Every structure is written in structure tokens, then in C-alpha cells.
């Protein structure tokens, strides 16, 4: 298993399949269908950005997971730099491997290297939210807010 910064060549059918699986596991699917073109554009934009990063977990040549991160100024303090998770997904077959933890650790390292003051991760509201919350707490994170969404 290796964690590498994604290249444009990684934005392929396999990556789109994982992205589709991820999207279809969220409540967003109730609002709009997964769009390959939009997702590919997002991945390419993240790869090209100086303030974002996309890491992929590769098992041999197969991509088994990914994490996207972005830097932003704090909303009320320009001296505060936050590293935010954009998305994080590991295929169900690879969740017992080290892929997820290694992606997480690479994101932490990137945030430190980018001189972020804090890092922010989310947990999708699903049947695994309690397990994910325990992992974050064990890693020294604290819950700071809950998000709510409705269709307009």
C-alpha cells in the first residue's frame, strides 16, 4: 500500500468508480445524481491548486481510496489558516487495511507542512458515524458542530 499525491492520470475510470460509490453512499444522492464530468473537473482542479491536495491510496496499481484537502483562511480571522477535508473515501474491501489511516496521516502531515493552524474533518451521518467519531476523538479531535441540510 502506498499513499501518493494524485496526478491527472489517476483521474480515471477506477477513481470515478470509487467517487461514485462514495457519493452514492451519502444523502446527496437524494438531491442529485452523481456526475462523472463534475467530479473529474473537481479532482483536476484540486490537483492543479496550490492550496489543495488530493492523495490516493494505491494497492499495487489499483486505487483503493482517496482524500482531498483544502486550505482556507478562518472566516473571521485572516491569520487563522484551516485545513479542511473536502472528501475522504476508502473502498469497503480495503477498510480493514491501513489505507484509511495512512490517508488520514498524510493529510495531517500536509496540513502541518502548509503551516495550517488547525485541521477539520467531517463524518457523514450514517451507520458508521459513531465509529468515525471514536477515531477522531482518539486522535485528539473534538466535535465542534453538526451540519443540517434540506432540499430546496
PDB file of C-alpha atoms in Angstrom, residues 13-111:
ATOM      1  CA  UNK A  13     -12.413   5.117 -14.601  1.00  0.00           C
ATOM      2  CA  UNK A  14     -11.272   3.384 -11.426  1.00  0.00           C
ATOM      3  CA  UNK A  15     -11.124   6.666  -9.497  1.00  0.00           C
ATOM      4  CA  UNK A  16     -14.526   7.690 -10.872  1.00  0.00           C
ATOM      5  CA  UNK A  17     -15.943   4.337  -9.753  1.00  0.00           C
ATOM      6  CA  UNK A  18     -14.723   4.951  -6.201  1.00  0.00           C
ATOM      7  CA  UNK A  19     -16.044   8.529  -6.281  1.00  0.00           C
ATOM      8  CA  UNK A  20     -19.423   7.263  -7.484  1.00  0.00           C
ATOM      9  CA  UNK A  21     -19.532   4.652  -4.706  1.00  0.00           C
ATOM     10  CA  UNK A  22     -18.699   7.362  -2.178  1.00  0.00           C
ATOM     11  CA  UNK A  23     -21.285   9.816  -3.492  1.00  0.00           C
ATOM     12  CA  UNK A  24     -23.977   7.152  -3.677  1.00  0.00           C
ATOM     13  CA  UNK A  25     -23.363   6.313  -0.001  1.00  0.00           C
ATOM     14  CA  UNK A  26     -24.286   9.886   1.029  1.00  0.00           C
ATOM     15  CA  UNK A  27     -27.629  11.621   1.371  1.00  0.00           C
ATOM     16  CA  UNK A  28     -26.685  13.916  -1.532  1.00  0.00           C
ATOM     17  CA  UNK A  29     -27.833  11.200  -3.914  1.00  0.00           C
ATOM     18  CA  UNK A  30     -31.408  12.094  -2.863  1.00  0.00           C
ATOM     19  CA  UNK A  31     -30.891  15.558  -4.348  1.00  0.00           C
ATOM     20  CA  UNK A  32     -28.861  14.912  -7.494  1.00  0.00           C
ATOM     21  CA  UNK A  33     -27.273  12.034  -9.348  1.00  0.00           C
ATOM     22  CA  UNK A  34     -23.515  11.528  -9.418  1.00  0.00           C
ATOM     23  CA  UNK A  35     -21.877  13.368 -12.317  1.00  0.00           C
ATOM     24  CA  UNK A  36     -18.614  11.992 -13.710  1.00  0.00           C
ATOM     25  CA  UNK A  37     -17.752  15.230 -15.539  1.00  0.00           C
ATOM     26  CA  UNK A  38     -18.225  17.439 -12.466  1.00  0.00           C
ATOM     27  CA  UNK A  39     -16.253  15.059 -10.267  1.00  0.00           C
ATOM     28  CA  UNK A  40     -13.402  14.741 -12.763  1.00  0.00           C
ATOM     29  CA  UNK A  41     -13.236  18.545 -13.031  1.00  0.00           C
ATOM     30  CA  UNK A  42     -13.155  18.812  -9.226  1.00  0.00           C
ATOM     31  CA  UNK A  43     -10.314  16.286  -8.978  1.00  0.00           C
ATOM     32  CA  UNK A  44      -8.325  18.021 -11.738  1.00  0.00           C
ATOM     33  CA  UNK A  45      -8.860  21.425 -10.087  1.00  0.00           C
ATOM     34  CA  UNK A  46      -7.688  20.088  -6.723  1.00  0.00           C
ATOM     35  CA  UNK A  47      -4.584  18.578  -8.361  1.00  0.00           C
ATOM     36  CA  UNK A  48      -3.806  21.920 -10.057  1.00  0.00           C
ATOM     37  CA  UNK A  49      -4.406  24.058  -6.966  1.00  0.00           C
ATOM     38  CA  UNK A  50      -1.607  25.439  -4.797  1.00  0.00           C
ATOM     39  CA  UNK A  51      -3.880  25.395  -1.740  1.00  0.00           C
ATOM     40  CA  UNK A  52      -5.423  21.945  -2.181  1.00  0.00           C
ATOM     41  CA  UNK A  53      -4.154  18.396  -2.384  1.00  0.00           C
ATOM     42  CA  UNK A  54      -5.527  15.044  -3.477  1.00  0.00           C
ATOM     43  CA  UNK A  55      -3.859  11.898  -2.146  1.00  0.00           C
ATOM     44  CA  UNK A  56      -4.627   8.404  -3.389  1.00  0.00           C
ATOM     45  CA  UNK A  57      -4.031   5.057  -1.725  1.00  0.00           C
ATOM     46  CA  UNK A  58      -2.703   2.507  -4.186  1.00  0.00           C
ATOM     47  CA  UNK A  59      -2.543  -1.236  -3.688  1.00  0.00           C
ATOM     48  CA  UNK A  60      -0.164  -2.216  -6.461  1.00  0.00           C
ATOM     49  CA  UNK A  61      -1.613  -0.186  -9.326  1.00  0.00           C
ATOM     50  CA  UNK A  62      -5.211  -0.161  -8.043  1.00  0.00           C
ATOM     51  CA  UNK A  63      -6.554   2.977  -6.374  1.00  0.00           C
ATOM     52  CA  UNK A  64      -8.388   1.866  -3.233  1.00  0.00           C
ATOM     53  CA  UNK A  65      -9.043   5.241  -1.615  1.00  0.00           C
ATOM     54  CA  UNK A  66      -8.525   8.983  -1.739  1.00  0.00           C
ATOM     55  CA  UNK A  67      -8.583  12.097   0.398  1.00  0.00           C
ATOM     56  CA  UNK A  68      -8.866  15.723  -0.710  1.00  0.00           C
ATOM     57  CA  UNK A  69      -7.835  18.664   1.455  1.00  0.00           C
ATOM     58  CA  UNK A  70      -8.052  22.449   1.045  1.00  0.00           C
ATOM     59  CA  UNK A  71      -6.615  25.403   2.911  1.00  0.00           C
ATOM     60  CA  UNK A  72      -8.786  28.385   3.760  1.00  0.00           C
ATOM     61  CA  UNK A  73      -8.484  31.490   5.872  1.00  0.00           C
ATOM     62  CA  UNK A  74     -10.543  31.433   9.027  1.00  0.00           C
ATOM     63  CA  UNK A  75     -13.900  33.094   8.349  1.00  0.00           C
ATOM     64  CA  UNK A  76     -13.388  35.812  10.954  1.00  0.00           C
ATOM     65  CA  UNK A  77      -9.611  35.944  11.269  1.00  0.00           C
ATOM     66  CA  UNK A  78      -7.230  36.234   8.321  1.00  0.00           C
ATOM     67  CA  UNK A  79      -4.333  34.999  10.475  1.00  0.00           C
ATOM     68  CA  UNK A  80      -6.087  31.648  11.024  1.00  0.00           C
ATOM     69  CA  UNK A  81      -5.366  29.045   8.344  1.00  0.00           C
ATOM     70  CA  UNK A  82      -7.625  25.990   8.352  1.00  0.00           C
ATOM     71  CA  UNK A  83      -7.012  22.735   6.510  1.00  0.00           C
ATOM     72  CA  UNK A  84     -10.390  21.258   5.572  1.00  0.00           C
ATOM     73  CA  UNK A  85     -11.253  17.785   4.395  1.00  0.00           C
ATOM     74  CA  UNK A  86     -13.057  18.016   1.069  1.00  0.00           C
ATOM     75  CA  UNK A  87     -13.723  14.298   0.759  1.00  0.00           C
ATOM     76  CA  UNK A  88     -12.286  11.043   2.080  1.00  0.00           C
ATOM     77  CA  UNK A  89     -13.201   7.575   0.902  1.00  0.00           C
ATOM     78  CA  UNK A  90     -11.759   4.078   1.062  1.00  0.00           C
ATOM     79  CA  UNK A  91     -13.355   1.166  -0.775  1.00  0.00           C
ATOM     80  CA  UNK A  92     -15.222  -1.227   1.539  1.00  0.00           C
ATOM     81  CA  UNK A  93     -12.838  -4.071   0.625  1.00  0.00           C
ATOM     82  CA  UNK A  94      -9.842  -2.005   1.778  1.00  0.00           C
ATOM     83  CA  UNK A  95     -11.254  -0.637   5.026  1.00  0.00           C
ATOM     84  CA  UNK A  96      -9.567  -3.327   7.117  1.00  0.00           C
ATOM     85  CA  UNK A  97      -6.200  -2.347   5.614  1.00  0.00           C
ATOM     86  CA  UNK A  98      -4.106   0.665   6.588  1.00  0.00           C
ATOM     87  CA  UNK A  99      -5.353   2.734   3.617  1.00  0.00           C
ATOM     88  CA  UNK A 100      -7.739   4.985   5.554  1.00  0.00           C
ATOM     89  CA  UNK A 101      -5.338   5.656   8.408  1.00  0.00           C
ATOM     90  CA  UNK A 102      -2.457   6.305   6.045  1.00  0.00           C
ATOM     91  CA  UNK A 103      -4.545   8.776   4.010  1.00  0.00           C
ATOM     92  CA  UNK A 104      -5.543  10.493   7.261  1.00  0.00           C
ATOM     93  CA  UNK A 105      -1.922  10.706   8.418  1.00  0.00           C
ATOM     94  CA  UNK A 106      -0.797  12.067   5.041  1.00  0.00           C
ATOM     95  CA  UNK A 107      -3.492  14.757   5.256  1.00  0.00           C
ATOM     96  CA  UNK A 108      -2.268  15.704   8.750  1.00  0.00           C
ATOM     97  CA  UNK A 109       1.323  15.907   7.516  1.00  0.00           C
ATOM     98  CA  UNK A 110       0.283  18.035   4.517  1.00  0.00           C
ATOM     99  CA  UNK A 111      -1.641  20.433   6.779  1.00  0.00           C
TER     100      UNK A 111
END
